[in-house]
XYZ file of C-alpha atoms in Angstrom:
739
model
C -25.327 25.183 -12.730
C -25.300 23.655 -16.183
C -22.601 21.013 -16.739
C -21.160 19.723 -19.995
C -21.343 16.164 -18.633
C -22.694 14.562 -15.492
C -21.324 11.547 -13.567
C -21.879 10.007 -10.158
C -18.164 9.979 -9.344
C -15.156 11.667 -10.969
C -11.604 10.466 -10.308
C -8.734 12.853 -11.051
C -5.517 10.995 -11.856
C -5.038 7.494 -13.291
C -2.174 6.211 -11.177
C -2.428 3.210 -8.892
C -4.859 4.941 -6.530
C -7.013 6.314 -9.332
C -7.318 2.965 -11.110
C -8.491 1.174 -7.963
C -10.945 3.967 -7.127
C -12.380 4.028 -10.647
C -12.939 0.275 -10.895
C -14.459 0.127 -7.397
C -16.994 2.865 -8.150
C -17.900 1.383 -11.523
C -18.325 -2.148 -10.149
C -20.580 -0.757 -7.437
C -22.916 0.429 -10.201
C -22.075 4.125 -10.418
C -21.511 6.131 -13.578
C -17.809 6.893 -13.231
C -15.292 9.070 -15.097
C -11.515 8.774 -14.771
C -9.575 11.876 -15.882
C -5.874 11.694 -16.747
C -3.365 13.893 -18.545
C -2.361 11.024 -20.849
C -4.379 7.847 -21.391
C -1.260 6.105 -22.719
C 0.352 6.355 -19.284
C -2.406 4.899 -17.116
C -0.886 3.076 -14.111
C 2.602 4.114 -15.177
C 5.239 2.663 -12.832
C 7.211 5.874 -12.408
C 9.853 4.302 -10.198
C 10.674 0.623 -9.725
C 8.431 -1.684 -11.789
C 7.854 -3.917 -8.767
C 4.812 -4.637 -6.649
C 4.853 -5.830 -3.055
C 7.685 -6.312 -0.601
C 7.796 -6.231 3.187
C 4.349 -5.064 4.432
C 3.570 -3.709 0.964
C 2.742 -7.267 -0.104
C 0.233 -7.371 2.762
C -1.454 -4.259 1.365
C -1.747 -5.784 -2.119
C -3.270 -8.954 -0.647
C -5.803 -6.806 1.245
C -6.668 -4.835 -1.892
C -7.288 -8.125 -3.651
C -9.336 -9.558 -0.780
C -11.635 -6.532 -0.925
C -12.114 -6.888 -4.677
C -9.364 -4.635 -6.038
C -7.332 -5.261 -9.191
C -3.638 -4.646 -8.445
C -2.957 -8.264 -7.450
C -4.580 -9.796 -10.524
C -2.760 -7.423 -12.901
C 0.561 -8.182 -11.190
C -0.008 -11.933 -11.521
C -0.633 -11.426 -15.246
C 2.508 -9.375 -15.991
C 4.994 -10.259 -13.236
C 8.322 -11.533 -14.564
C 9.890 -12.536 -11.245
C 8.131 -13.558 -8.033
C 9.676 -14.010 -4.586
C 8.127 -14.706 -1.192
C 10.227 -12.650 1.227
C 11.093 -13.297 4.877
C 10.268 -17.021 4.826
C 13.152 -17.645 7.237
C 11.122 -15.744 9.835
C 7.623 -16.162 11.214
C 4.535 -16.175 8.950
C 3.425 -12.756 10.209
C 6.138 -11.061 8.144
C 6.088 -13.197 4.984
C 5.488 -10.872 2.042
C 5.180 -11.505 -1.706
C 7.090 -9.323 -4.175
C 7.016 -9.313 -7.962
C 9.177 -7.629 -10.553
C 6.776 -6.583 -13.324
C 7.024 -5.872 -17.001
C 6.621 -2.097 -16.863
C 4.957 -1.680 -20.239
C 2.785 -4.781 -19.866
C 1.520 -3.595 -16.477
C 0.328 -0.324 -17.954
C -1.311 -2.020 -20.936
C -2.986 -4.701 -18.820
C -4.365 -2.142 -16.378
C -5.762 -0.079 -19.246
C -7.348 -3.224 -20.678
C -9.044 -3.894 -17.328
C -10.305 -0.321 -17.094
C -11.586 -0.150 -20.669
C -13.481 -3.413 -20.289
C -15.214 -2.222 -17.105
C -18.888 -1.260 -17.551
C -19.968 2.120 -16.101
C -16.435 3.528 -16.472
C -15.324 6.166 -18.980
C -11.677 7.176 -19.369
C -11.074 10.819 -20.319
C -7.881 12.600 -21.363
C -8.033 16.168 -20.107
C -6.424 18.458 -17.547
C -8.545 19.216 -14.500
C -8.064 22.866 -13.560
C -10.209 23.295 -10.456
C -13.014 21.986 -8.300
C -16.519 23.412 -8.398
C -17.970 23.784 -4.906
C -21.236 24.894 -3.410
C -21.514 26.590 -0.057
C -24.680 25.788 1.864
C -24.520 29.087 3.757
C -22.762 31.561 1.489
C -22.634 32.100 -2.246
C -18.961 33.012 -2.037
C -16.154 31.775 0.176
C -15.608 33.654 3.411
C -11.892 33.777 4.030
C -9.297 34.742 6.568
C -5.503 34.355 6.616
C -4.083 30.960 7.375
C -1.400 30.728 10.095
C 2.090 30.184 8.710
C 3.281 26.672 7.941
C 6.849 25.482 8.376
C 7.295 24.320 4.786
C 8.421 26.868 2.211
C 6.799 27.797 -1.046
C 8.246 26.132 -4.106
C 9.977 28.226 -6.720
C 7.461 26.707 -9.108
C 5.127 29.486 -7.996
C 7.124 31.667 -10.388
C 5.839 29.777 -13.442
C 3.589 31.862 -15.731
C 0.453 29.884 -14.889
C 1.086 30.190 -11.173
C 1.815 33.925 -11.505
C -1.489 34.453 -13.296
C -3.280 32.788 -10.414
C -1.205 34.607 -7.795
C -2.049 38.001 -9.325
C -5.691 37.398 -8.427
C -4.905 36.602 -4.778
C -4.530 38.891 -1.815
C -0.983 39.768 -0.665
C 0.294 37.473 2.042
C 3.357 37.166 4.237
C 2.908 33.421 4.515
C 5.804 31.567 2.842
C 4.171 28.146 3.106
C 3.226 26.257 0.001
C 0.307 28.524 -0.611
C -2.716 27.459 1.458
C -2.981 31.097 2.418
C -6.721 31.680 2.650
C -9.039 29.468 4.608
C -12.833 29.476 4.744
C -14.392 30.281 8.088
C -15.852 27.430 10.103
C -19.455 28.423 9.370
C -18.947 27.962 5.647
C -20.086 24.408 4.921
C -19.118 23.364 1.412
C -19.704 20.396 -0.855
C -18.383 19.303 -4.237
C -20.490 19.875 -7.337
C -17.945 18.809 -9.944
C -14.775 19.840 -11.756
C -13.717 22.389 -14.346
C -11.348 21.356 -17.136
C -8.593 23.522 -18.582
C -10.486 23.833 -21.876
C -13.448 25.374 -20.040
C -15.770 22.363 -19.914
C -17.476 21.616 -16.625
C -18.239 18.128 -15.360
C -20.799 17.573 -12.622
C -20.365 14.923 -9.921
C -21.494 14.815 -6.285
C -18.268 12.961 -5.400
C -14.733 13.711 -6.605
C -11.657 11.637 -5.751
C -8.276 13.329 -6.245
C -5.355 10.944 -6.818
C -2.752 13.196 -8.412
C 0.454 11.529 -7.137
C 3.502 13.780 -7.603
C 1.854 16.016 -10.220
C 0.557 18.858 -8.007
C 3.050 21.665 -8.635
C 5.690 19.016 -9.313
C 9.272 20.276 -9.588
C 12.121 18.033 -10.792
C 15.721 18.459 -9.611
C 18.798 16.976 -11.307
C 21.941 18.610 -9.973
C 21.703 22.389 -10.293
C 18.937 22.097 -12.897
C 15.254 22.217 -11.972
C 12.113 22.324 -14.051
C 8.355 21.853 -13.504
C 7.072 18.336 -14.242
C 4.792 15.708 -12.764
C 7.462 13.144 -13.601
C 10.211 13.170 -16.216
C 8.790 14.155 -19.593
C 5.279 14.971 -18.333
C 3.750 18.322 -17.353
C 2.948 19.214 -13.765
C -0.622 19.911 -12.624
C -0.088 23.577 -11.828
C -3.654 24.855 -12.282
C -5.206 22.212 -10.041
C -2.393 22.598 -7.518
C -2.987 26.328 -7.211
C -6.757 25.806 -7.101
C -6.500 23.380 -4.189
C -4.424 25.854 -2.218
C -7.380 28.242 -2.167
C -9.704 25.669 -0.607
C -8.249 26.112 2.857
C -6.871 22.620 3.349
C -3.598 22.466 5.250
C -0.720 21.308 3.103
C 2.970 20.542 2.925
C 5.708 19.969 0.408
C 7.241 16.504 0.029
C 9.979 14.965 -2.073
C 10.770 11.614 -3.627
C 13.296 10.389 -6.164
C 14.285 7.742 -8.666
C 17.591 6.134 -9.801
C 19.169 6.055 -13.258
C 18.243 3.394 -15.820
C 20.891 1.496 -17.772
C 21.204 -0.323 -21.087
C 21.453 -3.998 -20.121
C 23.502 -4.768 -23.257
C 26.391 -2.684 -21.876
C 26.560 -4.422 -18.478
C 29.050 -7.166 -17.612
C 26.600 -9.548 -15.911
C 29.340 -11.997 -14.908
C 30.455 -9.601 -12.159
C 27.199 -9.832 -10.201
C 25.496 -12.288 -7.893
C 22.330 -13.708 -9.459
C 19.001 -13.476 -7.629
C 16.436 -15.864 -9.155
C 12.716 -15.970 -8.494
C 10.888 -18.725 -6.611
C 10.595 -22.027 -8.448
C 6.828 -22.112 -7.869
C 5.663 -18.505 -7.476
C 3.074 -17.438 -4.917
C 0.375 -15.319 -6.635
C -0.791 -12.004 -5.210
C -4.454 -12.569 -5.964
C -6.547 -15.141 -4.135
C -8.334 -15.617 -7.459
C -5.145 -16.505 -9.355
C -4.261 -20.193 -9.352
C -0.944 -19.766 -11.167
C 0.915 -16.634 -12.347
C 1.200 -16.118 -16.088
C 5.015 -16.219 -16.354
C 5.595 -18.975 -13.793
C 7.785 -20.898 -16.234
C 9.648 -17.942 -17.778
C 10.858 -15.835 -14.874
C 13.887 -13.577 -15.312
C 16.645 -13.089 -12.730
C 17.716 -9.946 -10.923
C 21.316 -9.279 -9.900
C 23.065 -7.940 -6.795
C 25.854 -5.349 -7.022
C 27.884 -3.394 -4.434
C 29.256 0.117 -4.241
C 32.995 0.584 -3.729
C 35.293 2.974 -1.873
C 35.706 4.833 -5.164
C 31.916 5.203 -5.375
C 31.846 6.768 -1.926
C 34.751 9.103 -2.716
C 32.984 10.435 -5.807
C 29.774 11.059 -3.882
C 31.518 12.767 -0.934
C 33.407 15.101 -3.277
C 30.216 16.083 -5.106
C 27.587 15.966 -2.380
C 27.531 19.778 -2.268
C 26.032 19.649 -5.781
C 23.086 17.528 -4.629
C 19.926 19.671 -4.352
C 19.237 18.009 -0.990
C 22.485 19.360 0.442
C 22.862 22.605 -1.494
C 19.613 23.985 -0.061
C 17.863 23.860 -3.421
C 15.353 21.342 -2.022
C 13.586 22.379 1.179
C 11.056 19.560 1.437
C 11.345 16.195 3.198
C 12.062 12.943 1.392
C 11.239 9.342 2.305
C 13.228 8.252 5.359
C 13.179 4.563 4.420
C 14.122 4.960 0.770
C 17.102 7.338 0.994
C 19.156 8.597 -1.925
C 22.631 7.181 -2.457
C 24.149 10.482 -1.286
C 22.033 10.286 1.881
C 23.396 6.810 2.586
C 27.014 7.962 2.233
C 26.528 11.047 4.414
C 24.425 9.431 7.145
C 26.319 6.127 7.311
C 29.989 7.130 6.895
C 31.168 3.920 8.582
C 29.688 1.755 5.807
C 32.263 0.769 3.197
C 29.736 -0.734 0.756
C 26.032 -0.435 -0.021
C 23.944 -3.015 -1.853
C 22.443 -2.307 -5.269
C 19.986 -4.439 -7.250
C 19.945 -4.556 -11.032
C 16.359 -5.265 -12.033
C 14.900 -5.638 -15.561
C 12.060 -3.324 -16.542
C 10.431 -5.841 -18.879
C 10.738 -8.835 -21.166
C 10.942 -6.776 -24.366
C 13.376 -4.091 -23.280
C 17.030 -3.844 -22.305
C 16.319 -1.146 -19.721
C 17.649 -1.945 -16.236
C 16.555 -0.290 -13.009
C 19.353 0.340 -10.451
C 17.510 -0.255 -7.196
C 19.266 1.426 -4.248
C 20.799 4.276 -6.230
C 18.118 6.945 -6.107
C 19.901 10.251 -6.659
C 19.529 13.865 -7.727
C 23.241 14.495 -8.350
C 24.257 16.033 -11.702
C 24.254 13.689 -14.697
C 28.045 13.632 -15.077
C 28.413 12.653 -11.411
C 25.848 9.877 -11.837
C 27.891 8.507 -14.750
C 31.060 8.540 -12.651
C 29.295 6.726 -9.816
C 28.047 4.019 -12.146
C 31.482 3.429 -13.676
C 32.941 2.941 -10.173
C 30.816 -0.194 -9.666
C 32.494 -3.413 -10.910
C 30.556 -4.673 -13.904
C 29.154 -1.236 -14.803
C 32.395 0.294 -16.116
C 31.027 0.340 -19.682
C 27.352 0.755 -18.802
C 25.358 3.274 -20.828
C 22.824 5.377 -18.908
C 19.454 5.585 -20.683
C 17.817 7.936 -18.166
C 19.379 9.858 -15.292
C 18.001 9.746 -11.777
C 16.250 12.794 -10.335
C 14.360 14.092 -7.319
C 10.873 15.569 -7.478
C 9.097 17.910 -5.079
C 5.299 18.049 -5.020
C 2.360 19.371 -3.029
C 0.593 17.124 -0.536
C -2.280 17.792 1.813
C -2.310 17.260 5.566
C -4.071 13.893 6.043
C -5.430 15.003 9.425
C -7.898 16.983 7.291
C -9.539 13.650 6.403
C -12.207 11.455 7.894
C -11.505 7.725 8.114
C -13.512 7.333 4.916
C -10.823 9.539 3.227
C -13.410 12.269 2.682
C -12.207 15.735 3.616
C -13.718 17.177 6.795
C -14.198 20.641 5.310
C -15.644 19.731 1.919
C -18.376 17.129 1.583
C -17.956 14.769 -1.344
C -14.225 15.454 -1.811
C -12.032 12.376 -1.275
C -8.232 12.165 -1.426
C -6.077 9.092 -2.013
C -2.432 8.271 -2.655
C 0.629 10.502 -2.501
C -1.521 13.602 -2.098
C -2.135 12.276 1.431
C 1.578 12.077 2.166
C 2.205 8.394 1.449
C 4.848 6.710 -0.708
C 4.617 3.650 -2.894
C 2.237 2.073 -5.382
C 0.740 -0.262 -2.769
C -0.039 2.454 -0.213
C -1.709 4.404 -3.010
C -3.738 1.433 -4.249
C -5.283 0.584 -0.876
C -6.246 4.232 -0.327
C -7.702 4.477 -3.809
C -9.818 1.383 -3.238
C -11.123 2.648 0.117
C -11.810 6.125 -1.282
C -13.668 4.599 -4.232
C -15.754 2.339 -2.007
C -16.681 5.145 0.363
C -17.425 7.655 -2.402
C -19.800 5.092 -3.940
C -21.417 4.349 -0.584
C -21.907 8.072 0.013
C -23.693 8.467 -3.323
C -25.891 5.509 -2.373
C -26.637 7.090 1.022
C -25.129 4.083 2.799
C -22.742 4.119 5.793
C -19.031 4.233 4.892
C -16.816 1.158 5.087
C -14.498 1.868 8.017
C -11.969 -0.874 8.657
C -10.576 -1.323 12.145
C -6.808 -1.250 12.618
C -7.093 -4.683 14.221
C -8.310 -6.195 10.934
C -6.157 -4.701 8.176
C -2.887 -2.943 7.409
C -5.004 -0.713 5.190
C -6.822 0.506 8.302
C -3.520 1.037 10.131
C -2.250 3.207 7.286
C -5.401 5.335 7.222
C -5.616 5.561 11.015
C -1.956 6.611 11.282
C -2.427 9.294 8.642
C -5.568 10.869 10.083
C -4.394 10.598 13.717
C -0.755 11.585 13.417
C -0.380 13.223 10.032
C 3.037 12.945 8.437
C 5.960 15.239 7.709
C 7.635 12.762 5.357
C 6.362 10.245 2.788
C 4.643 7.526 4.833
C 5.683 3.921 4.189
C 3.997 0.830 5.584
C 5.954 -1.612 7.768
C 4.775 -4.730 9.592
C 6.108 -3.146 12.799
C 3.335 -0.527 12.607
C 0.770 -3.235 13.442
C -0.047 -4.030 17.060
C -1.434 -7.450 16.078
C 0.648 -8.481 13.086
C 0.380 -12.223 13.748
C -3.344 -11.754 13.160
C -2.739 -9.676 10.000
C -1.013 -12.198 7.755
C -0.958 -12.473 3.970
C -2.617 -15.915 4.048
C -5.745 -14.801 5.916
C -6.352 -11.449 4.205
C -9.333 -12.969 2.376
C -10.822 -14.308 5.605
C -10.490 -10.859 7.177
C -11.710 -8.692 4.314
C -13.530 -10.601 1.574
C -16.862 -10.485 3.477
C -16.542 -6.668 3.433
C -15.855 -6.731 -0.305
C -18.864 -8.970 -0.853
C -21.124 -6.695 1.167
C -20.265 -3.581 -0.869
C -20.552 -5.421 -4.189
C -16.927 -5.933 -5.300
C -16.791 -9.729 -4.936
C -18.820 -11.552 -7.597
C -20.634 -14.862 -7.148
C -17.840 -17.040 -8.530
C -15.181 -15.450 -6.339
C -17.475 -15.680 -3.305
C -18.180 -19.361 -3.917
C -14.444 -20.074 -4.245
C -13.806 -18.182 -1.023
C -16.440 -20.149 0.905
C -15.164 -23.460 -0.477
C -11.589 -22.620 0.501
C -12.579 -21.637 4.047
C -14.569 -24.859 4.373
C -11.605 -26.977 3.176
C -9.235 -25.332 5.606
C -11.623 -25.645 8.540
C -12.089 -29.349 7.815
C -8.321 -29.842 7.595
C -7.846 -28.082 10.929
C -10.466 -30.310 12.596
C -8.820 -33.381 11.060
C -5.452 -32.416 12.537
C -7.028 -31.789 15.935
C -8.896 -35.106 16.038
C -6.443 -37.519 14.378
C -4.045 -39.291 16.749
C -0.511 -40.282 15.865
C -0.214 -44.069 15.764
C 2.589 -46.596 15.693
C 1.520 -47.413 12.148
C 2.431 -43.862 11.036
C 5.872 -44.234 12.585
C 6.317 -47.832 11.479
C 5.744 -46.927 7.859
C 8.376 -44.213 8.256
C 6.328 -41.783 6.186
C 6.597 -39.050 8.807
C 10.215 -39.389 9.891
C 11.478 -39.581 6.298
C 10.143 -36.081 5.792
C 12.287 -34.697 8.632
C 15.758 -34.067 7.212
C 18.620 -35.652 9.104
C 21.020 -33.077 10.539
C 24.182 -33.666 12.530
C 23.286 -30.856 14.930
C 19.557 -31.644 15.015
C 19.077 -35.386 14.605
C 15.707 -36.790 13.638
C 13.598 -36.664 16.822
C 12.233 -39.778 18.502
C 8.469 -39.436 18.103
C 7.528 -42.684 19.835
C 6.606 -40.750 22.988
C 4.156 -38.692 20.925
C 1.996 -41.702 20.000
C -1.548 -40.933 21.069
C -1.094 -37.189 20.659
C -3.097 -35.395 18.012
C -1.417 -34.315 14.813
C -2.190 -30.737 15.854
C -0.202 -31.193 19.064
C 2.638 -32.680 17.034
C 2.499 -29.717 14.671
C 3.105 -27.329 17.586
C 6.636 -28.684 17.877
C 9.077 -26.227 16.241
C 10.836 -28.972 14.250
C 7.587 -30.281 12.706
C 5.934 -28.499 9.782
C 2.795 -29.229 7.796
C 4.892 -30.602 4.922
C 6.050 -33.419 7.186
C 2.441 -34.502 7.675
C 1.476 -34.493 4.001
C 2.001 -38.283 3.523
C -0.464 -38.950 6.335
C -2.930 -36.224 5.345
C -2.997 -37.323 1.723
C -4.512 -40.649 2.801
C -6.822 -39.128 5.423
C -8.161 -36.207 3.333
C -7.649 -36.870 -0.391
C -10.506 -34.508 -1.199
C -8.515 -31.548 0.208
C -5.629 -32.210 -2.170
C -7.758 -33.120 -5.155
C -9.924 -29.972 -4.898
C -6.899 -27.691 -4.818
C -5.159 -29.546 -7.617
C -8.236 -29.704 -9.837
C -8.548 -25.923 -9.553
C -4.911 -25.590 -10.538
C -5.332 -28.005 -13.446
C -8.366 -26.127 -14.772
C -6.464 -22.832 -14.533
C -3.549 -24.341 -16.444
C -5.903 -25.588 -19.139
C -7.360 -22.100 -19.558
C -3.816 -20.828 -20.017
C -3.397 -23.277 -22.904
C -1.296 -26.044 -21.357
C -1.987 -29.113 -19.262
C -1.021 -29.342 -15.623
C 2.079 -31.547 -15.479
C 1.207 -35.214 -14.975
C 4.336 -35.594 -12.827
C 3.043 -32.958 -10.416
C -0.204 -34.894 -10.035
C 1.482 -38.239 -9.503
C 3.917 -36.792 -6.985
C 0.939 -36.156 -4.728
C -0.463 -39.643 -5.170
C -3.038 -39.050 -7.902
C -2.840 -41.341 -10.894
C 0.219 -43.165 -9.575
C 1.420 -44.720 -6.369
C 3.700 -42.294 -4.559
C 5.052 -43.455 -1.210
C 5.940 -39.973 -0.011
C 5.798 -36.317 -1.004
C 8.916 -34.189 -1.083
C 8.518 -30.706 0.364
C 9.390 -29.000 -2.904
C 6.727 -30.781 -4.979
C 3.732 -29.100 -3.352
C 2.278 -26.493 -5.738
C 2.209 -23.045 -4.135
C -1.618 -22.877 -4.182
C -1.835 -26.073 -2.134
C 1.182 -25.356 0.041
C -0.102 -21.910 1.012
C -3.472 -23.291 2.123
C -1.748 -25.916 4.272
C 0.635 -23.322 5.730
C -2.334 -21.176 6.713
C -3.810 -24.100 8.672
C -0.407 -24.765 10.227
C -0.049 -21.163 11.381
C -3.450 -21.197 13.070
C -2.450 -24.336 15.009
C 1.235 -23.681 15.695
C 0.656 -20.136 16.993
C -2.729 -20.778 18.605
C -1.658 -19.527 22.045
C -0.246 -16.278 20.701
C -3.293 -15.749 18.504
C -5.577 -16.176 21.505
C -3.565 -13.584 23.424
C -3.844 -11.161 20.529
C -7.568 -11.850 20.240
C -8.070 -10.864 23.889
C -6.032 -7.682 23.350
C -8.087 -6.901 20.247
C -11.299 -7.209 22.273
C -9.950 -4.771 24.863
C -9.021 -2.286 22.160
C -12.442 -2.599 20.551
C -14.100 -1.740 23.861
C -12.025 1.434 23.984
C -13.012 2.187 20.385
C -16.680 1.905 21.373
C -16.350 4.915 23.679
C -17.309 7.576 21.150
C -16.518 11.280 21.494
C -19.621 13.241 20.384
C -19.328 15.740 17.539
C -20.547 18.477 19.850
C -17.800 17.899 22.416
C -15.962 21.161 23.294
C -12.305 20.558 24.146
C -11.765 24.214 25.073
C -14.127 23.924 28.028
C -12.311 20.945 29.560
C -10.651 22.345 32.690
C -7.159 20.980 33.203
C -6.577 20.347 29.510
C -3.553 22.311 28.280
C -3.859 24.648 25.321
C -1.575 22.354 23.324
C -3.896 19.401 23.954
C -6.958 21.502 23.153
C -5.453 22.558 19.819
C -4.394 19.035 18.850
C -7.745 17.476 19.711
C -9.773 20.267 18.108
C -7.720 19.998 14.917
C -8.050 16.219 14.504
C -11.466 15.685 16.170
C -10.866 12.027 17.182
C -13.870 9.742 16.902
C -13.211 7.639 19.981
C -11.187 7.580 23.185
C -8.852 5.020 21.600
C -8.392 7.294 18.571
C -7.532 10.225 20.847
C -4.911 8.153 22.672
C -3.052 7.539 19.384
C -2.585 11.236 18.578
C 1.086 12.189 19.113
C 1.552 14.399 22.156
C -1.850 13.625 23.687
C -1.127 12.182 27.141
C -3.034 9.509 29.036
C -4.031 12.203 31.552
C -5.581 14.277 28.761
C -7.499 11.253 27.466
C -8.793 10.563 30.985
C -10.007 14.148 31.288
C -11.826 13.910 27.958
C -13.416 10.650 29.081
C -14.759 12.295 32.263
C -15.931 15.488 30.556
C -17.951 13.570 27.953
C -20.356 12.762 30.801
C -20.190 16.264 32.288
C -20.853 18.076 29.012
C -23.548 15.544 28.114
C -25.447 16.259 31.334
C -25.122 20.000 30.777
C -26.613 19.635 27.295
C -29.500 17.590 28.687
C -30.189 20.213 31.346
C -30.050 23.029 28.795
C -32.435 21.146 26.521
C -34.847 20.545 29.400
C -34.869 24.251 30.284
């Protein structure tokens, strides 16, 4: 076939998944094209202009550790940074940043346009071009009914034109009505654009977000759109239905936006950012707006708010029956909160700025699809918002997604070679979940073109792997959101060690350059030396006599300063294992024992500050004993870059016993993962395996015994049978081959 253009990889959609995929492929040396409906809306933050949060911050750190770009862009445009959950253990600490919405989009486009090997194209992708290795045309048979109903969007003119060419069907699912037979092996050749041009590529990554047959709901009104003001991808949505991939219909939503000039800010509780922000990227020494952060504010609903919602809930598309699809469980609409939690008298709302150069305010916690006049009444029932002007109403949006159990762990589809999926099309929610999928899809598409093995992360080494493993093993019937509770070994999967876990992988595939790799090695060396110093240095009477240590432990009537005289002779590491002792308390001692640790970190910070156009504050240097005599260091004077490295060392020492336990459990799990299930294994011939188990296992085709055990509904007895029959069927194959 003759193509208008030819690339190694084509990415469809320039959201958070598409941007990561495009940059990964281009940096790995492949000729890459990124197609989007509007180049001015690359990386548009359709909902809250915030990155990170509980568990989501872990994902961004992992993207960065592998060589992705979301963390660096966030550090450049974030306008408020907070490290969440610091009152709890380090396993659940998570960074979050409120971003400048417009600046994020512009910065991401700048990164993409400056990337060699990457071309950005504005065009609508209408369909995929496939090649069958056995048949020139698709062999089809009816697909069994799905439980999700077809969207009314199928009545649009474009969809009707496509439907007229299809066979009649009684299936009322979202339209994946015709499926190729199993003997039809297909692979991607490229894409066809709406204007008729064809683009060749042996790998295509689809990252279409909410645009596939998107349908917006606002009260009784509904209209096709990918998001407010933008067209839906109807042609591509209908084209994908004909490929035979199982699908479903999902829903998400967004709250109204307000004019900040019409809000009475005195009525709300202020929520400032951290004094010294923690960057997302390991390569960022200090965030760009560290000295000009803006506050957010906390508001509360009232009894009047709840009355208005209860009286109008029948007009919500979710409750009127207008919406049939499933929304995100952990990000419910305001009407969902009132209906499902009738005992609650108030619900928290957050008023968050959308940028430095706009008055637009995002009302976090008030996602809704109620009619516009009801939304206005709800807003005016909140103290401080009585005179607030609504710039944009909230709405819900339904869209097509594909069943992620159709995917390999590389995010390549099982049925179609060279076709990769990433982001909300796989049933996930959130920018961060999309970004980590986009990065992994980009890496594996590039490796496939290079004829190299895919990068498959283990769920014991990354939240990214947990997300992918959950999707391909269990599927999802609602937008999937990452939580730290989904990890079996979350103390091992912390934000501070994401680079130690994943940067070697990023280096191996070519996403970590020499400078970043050298910085990584130097940091690991510094931390290892500091850990050995703590383990080998004994506490002496001199340390206590000088009072440097005890002065760092705040006096408290309930918890008086402990008597450490009995600890003389113990190592500083042993002392650090006490719950009342933290690494900050040891800084006065460590500064004298390892000045090179502090100076290296601070010199990096000073050089970064100089590049930004201002000198690192002399007071910050002298407070740590450089250039002036400082008898002690207050806890709040440690720069975040230095503090975070010390806290990482502290965590490894303080939780050493628990980490060793988790390490042993990880080794046991890895042994189970090593028991592979051959591709030729026939579940239907396993005697004693129920039909339900046969269907589940045949559908998902688990790679290992451990993978099979994580499939919902597959019992331990079924896994044991599979384990036994691997040997039985293997011997039968050997005997048949011998004959």
